């Protein structure tokens, strides 16, 4: 019984272009989605999924977010190169955008905030028909040879890679 190894959870993530990367060591706090108008505008989306860092240790391992003071109580961090939203920072701590994590599937929101500003069609989105990307026949030839320049969902020693002519 005495040889059990205790492991501390850790997470990695970053922006779309790879200019900003982070590492979180320790348990994450509450995961949520916020529908408030400020979060809608900060993400350019219907709502903003966030997870609190709480007592975990957040380290910026490549670059650091540029920050916008979005209110008298908080600021928003984002990549200055590609615009990816990364943080909401307030007096009670830092929250990271869930989709910026390398494995966002393991961070499920547990509550919704700001529901007074929830867009009227958001709850019906899951009832819309769904298709895989390549099912769009008009875009299939365009997508078939698409090369992504996004940073991969794991840490890299250097980014971007050297492009060969």
mmCIF file of C-alpha atoms in Angstrom:
data_model
loop_
_atom_site.group_PDB
_atom_site.id
_atom_site.type_symbol
_atom_site.label_atom_id
_atom_site.label_comp_id
_atom_site.label_asym_id
_atom_site.label_seq_id
_atom_site.Cartn_x
_atom_site.Cartn_y
_atom_site.Cartn_z
ATOM 1 C CA UNK A 1 0.000 0.000 0.000
ATOM 2 C CA UNK A 2 2.825 2.441 0.650
ATOM 3 C CA UNK A 3 4.161 2.523 -2.926
ATOM 4 C CA UNK A 4 1.196 4.290 -4.520
ATOM 5 C CA UNK A 5 2.218 7.229 -6.620
ATOM 6 C CA UNK A 6 0.074 10.338 -6.382
ATOM 7 C CA UNK A 7 -0.123 12.189 -9.675
ATOM 8 C CA UNK A 8 -1.078 15.813 -10.036
ATOM 9 C CA UNK A 9 -3.364 16.480 -12.996
ATOM 10 C CA UNK A 10 -1.944 18.725 -15.685
ATOM 11 C CA UNK A 11 -3.337 20.319 -18.809
ATOM 12 C CA UNK A 12 -1.855 22.072 -21.830
ATOM 13 C CA UNK A 13 -3.303 24.362 -24.428
ATOM 14 C CA UNK A 14 -2.889 27.515 -26.403
ATOM 15 C CA UNK A 15 -4.000 29.649 -29.280
ATOM 16 C CA UNK A 16 -4.690 28.737 -32.883
ATOM 17 C CA UNK A 17 -1.361 29.971 -34.275
ATOM 18 C CA UNK A 18 0.880 28.625 -31.489
ATOM 19 C CA UNK A 19 2.290 31.999 -30.416
ATOM 20 C CA UNK A 20 0.776 31.559 -26.925
ATOM 21 C CA UNK A 21 0.859 28.241 -25.020
ATOM 22 C CA UNK A 22 0.004 27.403 -21.418
ATOM 23 C CA UNK A 23 0.422 24.614 -18.870
ATOM 24 C CA UNK A 24 -1.855 24.120 -15.870
ATOM 25 C CA UNK A 25 -0.731 21.898 -13.010
ATOM 26 C CA UNK A 26 -3.363 20.901 -10.478
ATOM 27 C CA UNK A 27 -7.111 20.429 -10.370
ATOM 28 C CA UNK A 28 -9.205 22.841 -12.397
ATOM 29 C CA UNK A 29 -12.123 24.653 -10.815
ATOM 30 C CA UNK A 30 -15.646 25.134 -12.087
ATOM 31 C CA UNK A 31 -16.360 24.826 -15.807
ATOM 32 C CA UNK A 32 -19.215 26.897 -17.200
ATOM 33 C CA UNK A 33 -20.602 28.687 -20.189
ATOM 34 C CA UNK A 34 -21.423 32.365 -19.950
ATOM 35 C CA UNK A 35 -24.116 33.918 -22.130
ATOM 36 C CA UNK A 36 -23.612 37.520 -20.987
ATOM 37 C CA UNK A 37 -23.219 40.065 -23.760
ATOM 38 C CA UNK A 38 -19.624 40.820 -22.762
ATOM 39 C CA UNK A 39 -18.653 37.152 -23.179
ATOM 40 C CA UNK A 40 -20.551 36.958 -26.479
ATOM 41 C CA UNK A 41 -18.587 39.905 -27.842
ATOM 42 C CA UNK A 42 -15.244 38.744 -26.376
ATOM 43 C CA UNK A 43 -15.582 35.367 -28.099
ATOM 44 C CA UNK A 44 -17.486 36.493 -31.183
ATOM 45 C CA UNK A 45 -19.854 33.645 -30.421
ATOM 46 C CA UNK A 46 -23.174 32.654 -28.857
ATOM 47 C CA UNK A 47 -21.537 32.085 -25.449
ATOM 48 C CA UNK A 48 -18.102 31.599 -23.914
ATOM 49 C CA UNK A 49 -17.097 28.279 -22.301
ATOM 50 C CA UNK A 50 -14.638 28.906 -19.445
ATOM 51 C CA UNK A 51 -12.949 26.898 -16.698
ATOM 52 C CA UNK A 52 -11.501 28.406 -13.547
ATOM 53 C CA UNK A 53 -7.849 27.784 -12.780
ATOM 54 C CA UNK A 54 -8.539 28.245 -9.026
ATOM 55 C CA UNK A 55 -5.586 26.959 -6.987
ATOM 56 C CA UNK A 56 -3.879 25.212 -9.906
ATOM 57 C CA UNK A 57 -0.608 26.641 -11.192
ATOM 58 C CA UNK A 58 -0.939 28.390 -14.568
ATOM 59 C CA UNK A 59 2.276 28.918 -16.532
ATOM 60 C CA UNK A 60 2.566 30.618 -19.908
ATOM 61 C CA UNK A 61 5.076 28.371 -21.697
ATOM 62 C CA UNK A 62 5.274 30.295 -24.981
ATOM 63 C CA UNK A 63 4.377 33.948 -25.281
ATOM 64 C CA UNK A 64 1.689 35.539 -23.165
ATOM 65 C CA UNK A 65 -1.776 36.864 -23.933
ATOM 66 C CA UNK A 66 -2.383 40.479 -24.807
ATOM 67 C CA UNK A 67 -5.044 41.844 -22.495
ATOM 68 C CA UNK A 68 -8.085 44.072 -22.981
ATOM 69 C CA UNK A 69 -9.674 45.711 -19.928
ATOM 70 C CA UNK A 70 -13.279 44.779 -20.718
ATOM 71 C CA UNK A 71 -14.748 46.248 -17.526
ATOM 72 C CA UNK A 72 -13.713 47.919 -14.306
ATOM 73 C CA UNK A 73 -13.489 44.440 -12.722
ATOM 74 C CA UNK A 74 -12.018 42.226 -15.406
ATOM 75 C CA UNK A 75 -9.873 41.843 -18.452
ATOM 76 C CA UNK A 76 -9.771 39.426 -21.357
ATOM 77 C CA UNK A 77 -6.618 37.746 -22.598
ATOM 78 C CA UNK A 78 -6.177 36.791 -26.245
ATOM 79 C CA UNK A 79 -3.428 36.015 -28.732
ATOM 80 C CA UNK A 80 -2.217 39.244 -30.323
ATOM 81 C CA UNK A 81 -1.220 37.327 -33.479
ATOM 82 C CA UNK A 82 -4.306 35.219 -34.287
ATOM 83 C CA UNK A 83 -6.975 36.629 -31.950
ATOM 84 C CA UNK A 84 -7.836 33.401 -30.117
ATOM 85 C CA UNK A 85 -9.684 34.253 -26.859
ATOM 86 C CA UNK A 86 -7.740 32.709 -23.952
ATOM 87 C CA UNK A 87 -8.669 34.182 -20.553
ATOM 88 C CA UNK A 88 -11.150 36.006 -18.411
ATOM 89 C CA UNK A 89 -9.291 37.563 -15.476
ATOM 90 C CA UNK A 90 -11.125 39.033 -12.485
ATOM 91 C CA UNK A 91 -10.406 39.687 -8.799
ATOM 92 C CA UNK A 92 -11.448 36.114 -7.928
ATOM 93 C CA UNK A 93 -8.950 34.565 -10.350
ATOM 94 C CA UNK A 94 -8.269 33.466 -13.905
ATOM 95 C CA UNK A 95 -10.514 31.381 -16.134
ATOM 96 C CA UNK A 96 -9.306 29.855 -19.398
ATOM 97 C CA UNK A 97 -11.383 29.260 -22.502
ATOM 98 C CA UNK A 98 -12.193 25.557 -22.628
ATOM 99 C CA UNK A 99 -11.650 25.116 -26.371
ATOM 100 C CA UNK A 100 -8.100 26.511 -26.032
ATOM 101 C CA UNK A 101 -7.104 23.345 -24.129
ATOM 102 C CA UNK A 102 -5.423 20.592 -26.136
ATOM 103 C CA UNK A 103 -8.080 18.136 -24.899
ATOM 104 C CA UNK A 104 -11.238 20.198 -24.325
ATOM 105 C CA UNK A 105 -13.477 17.106 -24.315
ATOM 106 C CA UNK A 106 -12.418 16.294 -20.762
ATOM 107 C CA UNK A 107 -13.591 19.682 -19.398
ATOM 108 C CA UNK A 108 -17.387 19.614 -19.350
ATOM 109 C CA UNK A 109 -19.311 22.728 -18.295
ATOM 110 C CA UNK A 110 -21.526 22.216 -15.226
ATOM 111 C CA UNK A 111 -23.489 25.498 -15.149
ATOM 112 C CA UNK A 112 -24.614 28.380 -17.374
ATOM 113 C CA UNK A 113 -24.246 32.005 -16.338
ATOM 114 C CA UNK A 114 -25.743 35.181 -17.799
ATOM 115 C CA UNK A 115 -28.790 33.339 -19.108
ATOM 116 C CA UNK A 116 -30.712 36.631 -19.305
ATOM 117 C CA UNK A 117 -28.677 37.364 -22.458
ATOM 118 C CA UNK A 118 -28.895 33.845 -23.915
ATOM 119 C CA UNK A 119 -29.720 34.073 -27.597
ATOM 120 C CA UNK A 120 -33.211 32.690 -28.278
ATOM 121 C CA UNK A 121 -32.079 29.895 -30.638
ATOM 122 C CA UNK A 122 -29.144 28.490 -28.656
ATOM 123 C CA UNK A 123 -31.116 25.721 -26.938
ATOM 124 C CA UNK A 124 -32.440 24.486 -30.306
ATOM 125 C CA UNK A 125 -29.023 24.152 -31.980
ATOM 126 C CA UNK A 126 -28.698 20.502 -30.935
ATOM 127 C CA UNK A 127 -31.947 19.781 -32.834
ATOM 128 C CA UNK A 128 -30.511 21.030 -36.150
ATOM 129 C CA UNK A 129 -29.492 18.400 -38.696
ATOM 130 C CA UNK A 130 -25.815 17.476 -38.456
ATOM 131 C CA UNK A 131 -23.372 16.489 -41.194
ATOM 132 C CA UNK A 132 -19.689 15.619 -41.244
ATOM 133 C CA UNK A 133 -17.404 18.201 -42.840
ATOM 134 C CA UNK A 134 -16.724 16.191 -46.015
ATOM 135 C CA UNK A 135 -20.470 15.685 -46.603
ATOM 136 C CA UNK A 136 -20.633 19.188 -48.092
ATOM 137 C CA UNK A 137 -20.264 18.172 -51.744
ATOM 138 C CA UNK A 138 -19.827 21.760 -52.935
ATOM 139 C CA UNK A 139 -16.846 22.215 -50.606
ATOM 140 C CA UNK A 140 -15.387 18.689 -50.825
ATOM 141 C CA UNK A 141 -12.774 19.486 -53.497
ATOM 142 C CA UNK A 142 -11.696 22.579 -51.550
ATOM 143 C CA UNK A 143 -11.484 20.601 -48.311
ATOM 144 C CA UNK A 144 -9.739 17.556 -49.812
ATOM 145 C CA UNK A 145 -6.397 19.319 -50.170
ATOM 146 C CA UNK A 146 -6.786 21.760 -47.286
ATOM 147 C CA UNK A 147 -3.591 22.118 -45.231
ATOM 148 C CA UNK A 148 -4.060 23.441 -41.696
ATOM 149 C CA UNK A 149 -1.480 25.872 -40.349
ATOM 150 C CA UNK A 150 -2.996 25.739 -36.878
ATOM 151 C CA UNK A 151 -0.822 24.658 -33.991
ATOM 152 C CA UNK A 152 -1.386 20.960 -33.166
ATOM 153 C CA UNK A 153 -3.129 19.917 -29.937
ATOM 154 C CA UNK A 154 0.121 19.207 -28.077
ATOM 155 C CA UNK A 155 3.229 21.062 -26.994
ATOM 156 C CA UNK A 156 5.968 21.602 -29.574
ATOM 157 C CA UNK A 157 9.575 22.644 -29.076
ATOM 158 C CA UNK A 158 9.265 25.330 -31.739
ATOM 159 C CA UNK A 159 6.483 26.812 -33.814
ATOM 160 C CA UNK A 160 5.814 27.370 -36.616
ATOM 161 C CA UNK A 161 7.767 24.616 -38.309
ATOM 162 C CA UNK A 162 10.096 25.551 -41.130
ATOM 163 C CA UNK A 163 8.181 25.436 -44.383
ATOM 164 C CA UNK A 164 9.989 23.775 -47.245
ATOM 165 C CA UNK A 165 9.746 25.516 -50.631
#
